[in-house]
Amino acid sequence: MVSKQDLVQIAPYLYECAPSVSPIMRVPARVYADDALLDMAWEDRAVEQLVNTASLPGIVGYA
């Protein structure tokens, strides 16, 4: 399970979750959002789904 502390803001409106957060992640997961949108993404578990996407076989770069 990913927590808000796992997201690091790397630019305005850009947050990244490193692959070290979950043993199944193959690439970093990036979220482009302001604070309000990020809160909504947590509520509907979109960030968790993004982490799942980052674990798919064949993915390269960022999820």
PDB file of C-alpha atoms in Angstrom:
ATOM      1  CA  MET A   1       0.000   0.000   0.000  1.00  0.00           C
ATOM      2  CA  VAL A   2       1.340   3.401  -0.965  1.00  0.00           C
ATOM      3  CA  SER A   3       1.139   6.344   1.437  1.00  0.00           C
ATOM      4  CA  LYS A   4       1.338  10.079   0.832  1.00  0.00           C
ATOM      5  CA  GLN A   5       4.830  10.072   2.337  1.00  0.00           C
ATOM      6  CA  ASP A   6       5.963   7.864  -0.551  1.00  0.00           C
ATOM      7  CA  LEU A   7       5.252  10.632  -3.075  1.00  0.00           C
ATOM      8  CA  VAL A   8       8.031  13.151  -3.608  1.00  0.00           C
ATOM      9  CA  GLN A   9       7.320  16.466  -5.302  1.00  0.00           C
ATOM     10  CA  ILE A  10       9.940  16.868  -8.028  1.00  0.00           C
ATOM     11  CA  ALA A  11       8.455  19.902  -9.805  1.00  0.00           C
ATOM     12  CA  PRO A  12       5.373  22.086  -9.518  1.00  0.00           C
ATOM     13  CA  TYR A  13       2.392  19.770 -10.036  1.00  0.00           C
ATOM     14  CA  LEU A  14       4.629  16.696 -10.488  1.00  0.00           C
ATOM     15  CA  TYR A  15       4.962  13.959  -7.878  1.00  0.00           C
ATOM     16  CA  GLU A  16       6.910  10.717  -8.130  1.00  0.00           C
ATOM     17  CA  CYS A  17       6.743   7.412  -6.311  1.00  0.00           C
ATOM     18  CA  ALA A  18      10.030   5.491  -6.517  1.00  0.00           C
ATOM     19  CA  PRO A  19      10.060   1.797  -7.439  1.00  0.00           C
ATOM     20  CA  SER A  20      11.605   1.025  -4.047  1.00  0.00           C
ATOM     21  CA  VAL A  21       8.182   1.673  -2.459  1.00  0.00           C
ATOM     22  CA  SER A  22       6.784  -1.633  -3.709  1.00  0.00           C
ATOM     23  CA  PRO A  23       8.705  -4.789  -4.585  1.00  0.00           C
ATOM     24  CA  ILE A  24       6.543  -5.324  -7.685  1.00  0.00           C
ATOM     25  CA  MET A  25       7.159  -1.882  -9.253  1.00  0.00           C
ATOM     26  CA  ARG A  26       9.383  -1.888 -12.354  1.00  0.00           C
ATOM     27  CA  VAL A  27       9.451   1.876 -13.037  1.00  0.00           C
ATOM     28  CA  PRO A  28       8.696   5.052 -11.070  1.00  0.00           C
ATOM     29  CA  ALA A  29       5.075   6.185 -10.971  1.00  0.00           C
ATOM     30  CA  ARG A  30       4.426   9.865 -11.729  1.00  0.00           C
ATOM     31  CA  VAL A  31       1.370  11.926 -10.883  1.00  0.00           C
ATOM     32  CA  TYR A  32       0.690  15.300 -12.501  1.00  0.00           C
ATOM     33  CA  ALA A  33      -1.716  17.128 -10.189  1.00  0.00           C
ATOM     34  CA  ASP A  34      -2.279  20.130  -7.978  1.00  0.00           C
ATOM     35  CA  ASP A  35      -3.069  19.646  -4.278  1.00  0.00           C
ATOM     36  CA  ALA A  36      -6.838  19.391  -4.772  1.00  0.00           C
ATOM     37  CA  LEU A  37      -6.559  16.867  -7.598  1.00  0.00           C
ATOM     38  CA  LEU A  38      -3.983  14.835  -5.674  1.00  0.00           C
ATOM     39  CA  ASP A  39      -6.374  14.615  -2.711  1.00  0.00           C
ATOM     40  CA  MET A  40      -9.116  13.349  -5.025  1.00  0.00           C
ATOM     41  CA  ALA A  41      -6.713  10.805  -6.521  1.00  0.00           C
ATOM     42  CA  TRP A  42      -6.040   9.442  -3.017  1.00  0.00           C
ATOM     43  CA  GLU A  43      -9.749   9.206  -2.257  1.00  0.00           C
ATOM     44  CA  ASP A  44     -10.575   7.108  -5.322  1.00  0.00           C
ATOM     45  CA  ARG A  45      -7.330   5.064  -5.060  1.00  0.00           C
ATOM     46  CA  ALA A  46      -6.023   6.277  -8.426  1.00  0.00           C
ATOM     47  CA  VAL A  47      -2.467   6.490  -7.060  1.00  0.00           C
ATOM     48  CA  GLU A  48      -2.650   2.855  -5.976  1.00  0.00           C
ATOM     49  CA  GLN A  49      -3.775   1.904  -9.490  1.00  0.00           C
ATOM     50  CA  LEU A  50      -0.854   3.884 -10.913  1.00  0.00           C
ATOM     51  CA  VAL A  51       1.542   1.871  -8.754  1.00  0.00           C
ATOM     52  CA  ASN A  52      -0.082  -1.304 -10.090  1.00  0.00           C
ATOM     53  CA  THR A  53       0.441  -0.011 -13.628  1.00  0.00           C
ATOM     54  CA  ALA A  54       4.119   0.576 -12.834  1.00  0.00           C
ATOM     55  CA  SER A  55       4.440  -3.153 -12.173  1.00  0.00           C
ATOM     56  CA  LEU A  56       3.199  -4.386 -15.564  1.00  0.00           C
ATOM     57  CA  PRO A  57       5.589  -6.440 -17.694  1.00  0.00           C
ATOM     58  CA  GLY A  58       7.148  -4.518 -20.560  1.00  0.00           C
ATOM     59  CA  ILE A  59       6.658  -1.043 -19.087  1.00  0.00           C
ATOM     60  CA  VAL A  60       9.612   1.310 -19.557  1.00  0.00           C
ATOM     61  CA  GLY A  61      10.249   4.890 -18.468  1.00  0.00           C
ATOM     62  CA  TYR A  62       7.506   6.059 -16.128  1.00  0.00           C
ATOM     63  CA  ALA A  63       3.975   4.988 -15.332  1.00  0.00           C
TER      64      ALA A  63
END
